[in-house]
Amino acid sequence: MSTTNQTKLMSIYKKISKFPFGNKIFSMIVAKKAPYFGTINPKITELKANYCECLIKKRNAVHNHIKTVHVIAISNGLEMAMGVMAESSIPKHLRWIPKGMTLDYTAKAGTDILCTAQVKPEQWQPGDMNVAVTAYDTNGVVVVKGEIKLWISEKK
C-alpha cells in the first residue's frame, strides 16, 4: 500500500507504533473511540493492509467460571481486530458496517489469546464480504474460528 493510498488509521498506526509502547498507545486510542473494546484491555500487535492481530491477556476480568478466557471477550477481540483491519485497509471510495458474526469454539482458552482478522485485497467490493477471524492460544492452538460479515458500499 503506497503512502498516498493509506487510510488515516493506518497512517496513525505507522507513526505511533515506532515509539516505545506505541502499539499499546494506539490500542488505547482505538478503545477510546469504541469504548466497549476497552473492557478486554486489548493490544494491537500487528497491523498491515488487510490483516490485524489483537492480543488479549488472560486475567480475572476476562475469565469465565472455569478460569479460561470467556468467549465473549474473545469475540470482542476478534471484532476489534476486524474493525481495525477494515478501517485501515478499506479503499477510500468504500465504507463498511458489520452485519453478523459466526464463530466456532474449538478449544479452551487457557492462556493469553491472539485474535486475527484477514481478507484478500480483491474482497473489497460492494456487497457482502466475509472476514476470516481466528483466535489462538500461546501454543498456537485455534480456540475460536469463524467469520464476521460486513456490508460494503460506495461512499455517497
CSV table of C-alpha atoms in Angstrom, one decimal:
chain,number,residue,atom,x,y,z
A,1,MET,CA,0.0,0.0,0.0
A,2,SER,CA,1.6,3.3,-1.0
A,3,THR,CA,1.6,6.3,1.4
A,4,THR,CA,-0.8,8.2,-0.8
A,5,ASN,CA,-3.4,5.5,-0.5
A,6,GLN,CA,-3.1,5.0,3.2
A,7,THR,CA,-6.1,5.4,5.4
A,8,LYS,CA,-6.0,7.9,8.3
A,9,LEU,CA,-6.0,5.0,10.8
A,10,MET,CA,-3.1,3.2,9.1
A,11,SER,CA,-1.1,6.5,9.0
A,12,ILE,CA,-1.7,7.0,12.7
A,13,TYR,CA,-0.6,3.4,13.4
A,14,LYS,CA,2.6,3.7,11.4
A,15,LYS,CA,3.6,6.9,13.3
A,16,ILE,CA,2.7,5.8,16.8
A,17,SER,CA,3.9,2.1,16.6
A,18,LYS,CA,7.5,3.3,16.1
A,19,PHE,CA,7.7,4.6,19.7
A,20,PRO,CA,8.2,2.6,22.9
A,21,PHE,CA,4.7,1.3,23.9
A,22,GLY,CA,3.4,2.6,20.6
A,23,ASN,CA,1.2,-0.4,19.9
A,24,LYS,CA,-0.3,-0.1,23.4
A,25,ILE,CA,-0.9,3.6,22.9
A,26,PHE,CA,-2.5,3.0,19.5
A,27,SER,CA,-4.8,0.3,21.1
A,28,MET,CA,-5.8,2.8,23.8
A,29,ILE,CA,-6.7,5.3,21.1
A,30,VAL,CA,-8.9,2.8,19.3
A,31,ALA,CA,-10.6,1.7,22.6
A,32,LYS,CA,-11.3,5.4,23.4
A,33,LYS,CA,-13.0,5.8,20.0
A,34,ALA,CA,-15.0,2.5,20.6
A,35,PRO,CA,-15.2,2.2,24.4
A,36,TYR,CA,-16.5,-1.3,24.6
A,37,PHE,CA,-13.2,-2.6,23.3
A,38,GLY,CA,-11.5,-1.2,26.4
A,39,THR,CA,-13.3,-4.0,28.5
A,40,ILE,CA,-10.7,-6.5,27.2
A,41,ASN,CA,-7.7,-4.3,27.6
A,42,PRO,CA,-6.6,-5.1,24.0
A,43,LYS,CA,-3.3,-4.6,22.3
A,44,ILE,CA,-2.9,-4.4,18.6
A,45,THR,CA,0.4,-6.3,18.0
A,46,GLU,CA,0.5,-6.2,14.2
A,47,LEU,CA,-1.4,-4.2,11.6
A,48,LYS,CA,-0.8,-4.2,7.9
A,49,ALA,CA,-3.1,-3.9,4.8
A,50,ASN,CA,-5.8,-6.5,5.1
A,51,TYR,CA,-4.5,-8.0,8.3
A,52,CYS,CA,-4.6,-7.3,12.0
A,53,GLU,CA,-3.6,-9.0,15.3
A,54,CYS,CA,-5.0,-8.1,18.7
A,55,LEU,CA,-3.7,-9.6,21.9
A,56,ILE,CA,-6.0,-10.2,24.9
A,57,LYS,CA,-4.1,-11.0,28.2
A,58,LYS,CA,-5.6,-13.8,30.3
A,59,ARG,CA,-6.6,-12.0,33.6
A,60,ASN,CA,-9.5,-12.2,36.0
A,61,ALA,CA,-11.5,-9.5,34.2
A,62,VAL,CA,-11.9,-11.7,31.1
A,63,HIS,CA,-12.3,-15.1,32.9
A,64,ASN,CA,-15.4,-17.3,32.8
A,65,HIS,CA,-16.5,-19.6,35.6
A,66,ILE,CA,-13.7,-22.2,34.8
A,67,LYS,CA,-11.0,-19.5,34.7
A,68,THR,CA,-10.4,-19.6,31.0
A,69,VAL,CA,-10.8,-16.6,28.7
A,70,HIS,CA,-14.5,-16.0,28.2
A,71,VAL,CA,-15.7,-16.5,24.6
A,72,ILE,CA,-17.4,-13.1,24.6
A,73,ALA,CA,-14.1,-11.4,25.5
A,74,ILE,CA,-12.5,-13.4,22.6
A,75,SER,CA,-15.4,-12.3,20.3
A,76,ASN,CA,-14.8,-8.7,21.3
A,77,GLY,CA,-11.1,-9.1,20.5
A,78,LEU,CA,-11.9,-10.6,17.1
A,79,GLU,CA,-14.3,-7.8,16.4
A,80,MET,CA,-11.6,-5.3,17.3
A,81,ALA,CA,-9.1,-7.0,15.0
A,82,MET,CA,-11.6,-7.0,12.2
A,83,GLY,CA,-12.6,-3.3,12.8
A,84,VAL,CA,-9.1,-2.0,12.9
A,85,MET,CA,-8.2,-4.1,9.8
A,86,ALA,CA,-11.2,-2.9,7.9
A,87,GLU,CA,-10.8,0.8,8.9
A,88,SER,CA,-7.1,0.7,8.0
A,89,SER,CA,-7.5,-1.2,4.7
A,90,ILE,CA,-10.7,-0.2,3.0
A,91,PRO,CA,-10.4,1.6,-0.3
A,92,LYS,CA,-11.2,5.3,0.1
A,93,HIS,CA,-14.3,5.2,-2.0
A,94,LEU,CA,-15.9,2.4,0.1
A,95,ARG,CA,-17.4,2.2,3.6
A,96,TRP,CA,-18.3,-0.8,5.8
A,97,ILE,CA,-20.6,-1.9,8.5
A,98,PRO,CA,-20.8,-5.2,10.3
A,99,LYS,CA,-23.8,-7.4,9.5
A,100,GLY,CA,-23.1,-10.6,11.6
A,101,MET,CA,-20.7,-12.9,13.2
A,102,THR,CA,-20.4,-16.7,13.0
A,103,LEU,CA,-18.0,-18.4,15.4
A,104,ASP,CA,-17.0,-21.9,16.4
A,105,TYR,CA,-15.4,-22.5,19.8
A,106,THR,CA,-12.8,-25.2,19.1
A,107,ALA,CA,-10.8,-25.4,22.3
A,108,LYS,CA,-10.5,-24.0,25.9
A,109,ALA,CA,-8.8,-20.6,26.0
A,110,GLY,CA,-6.5,-21.1,29.0
A,111,THR,CA,-3.7,-18.6,28.0
A,112,ASP,CA,-3.4,-15.2,26.5
A,113,ILE,CA,-5.3,-15.0,23.2
A,114,LEU,CA,-4.2,-13.6,19.9
A,115,CYS,CA,-7.1,-12.6,17.7
A,116,THR,CA,-6.6,-12.2,14.0
A,117,ALA,CA,-8.7,-10.8,11.1
A,118,GLN,CA,-7.7,-11.1,7.5
A,119,VAL,CA,-9.1,-10.6,4.0
A,120,LYS,CA,-7.7,-10.6,0.5
A,121,PRO,CA,-7.4,-7.3,-1.3
A,122,GLU,CA,-9.8,-8.3,-4.1
A,123,GLN,CA,-12.6,-8.8,-1.5
A,124,TRP,CA,-13.1,-5.1,-1.2
A,125,GLN,CA,-16.1,-4.9,-3.4
A,126,PRO,CA,-19.6,-3.5,-2.7
A,127,GLY,CA,-21.9,-6.1,-1.2
A,128,ASP,CA,-21.4,-8.8,1.5
A,129,MET,CA,-17.8,-9.5,2.5
A,130,ASN,CA,-16.8,-12.2,4.9
A,131,VAL,CA,-13.7,-11.5,7.1
A,132,ALA,CA,-11.9,-14.6,8.3
A,133,VAL,CA,-11.3,-14.3,12.1
A,134,THR,CA,-9.3,-16.7,14.2
A,135,ALA,CA,-8.2,-16.7,17.9
A,136,TYR,CA,-5.1,-18.6,19.0
A,137,ASP,CA,-3.7,-19.5,22.4
A,138,THR,CA,0.0,-19.1,23.2
A,139,ASN,CA,0.7,-22.6,21.9
A,140,GLY,CA,-0.8,-21.8,18.5
A,141,VAL,CA,-4.0,-23.8,19.1
A,142,VAL,CA,-7.1,-22.4,17.5
A,143,VAL,CA,-9.6,-21.7,20.2
A,144,VAL,CA,-12.2,-19.8,18.2
A,145,LYS,CA,-12.6,-19.6,14.4
A,146,GLY,CA,-15.2,-18.0,12.2
A,147,GLU,CA,-16.1,-15.0,10.1
A,148,ILE,CA,-17.5,-11.6,10.5
A,149,LYS,CA,-19.8,-10.5,7.7
A,150,LEU,CA,-19.5,-6.9,6.5
A,151,TRP,CA,-21.7,-4.9,4.2
A,152,ILE,CA,-19.5,-2.9,1.9
A,153,SER,CA,-21.0,0.1,0.0
A,154,GLU,CA,-19.9,3.0,-2.1
A,155,LYS,CA,-19.5,6.3,-0.2
A,156,LYS,CA,-22.1,8.9,-1.1
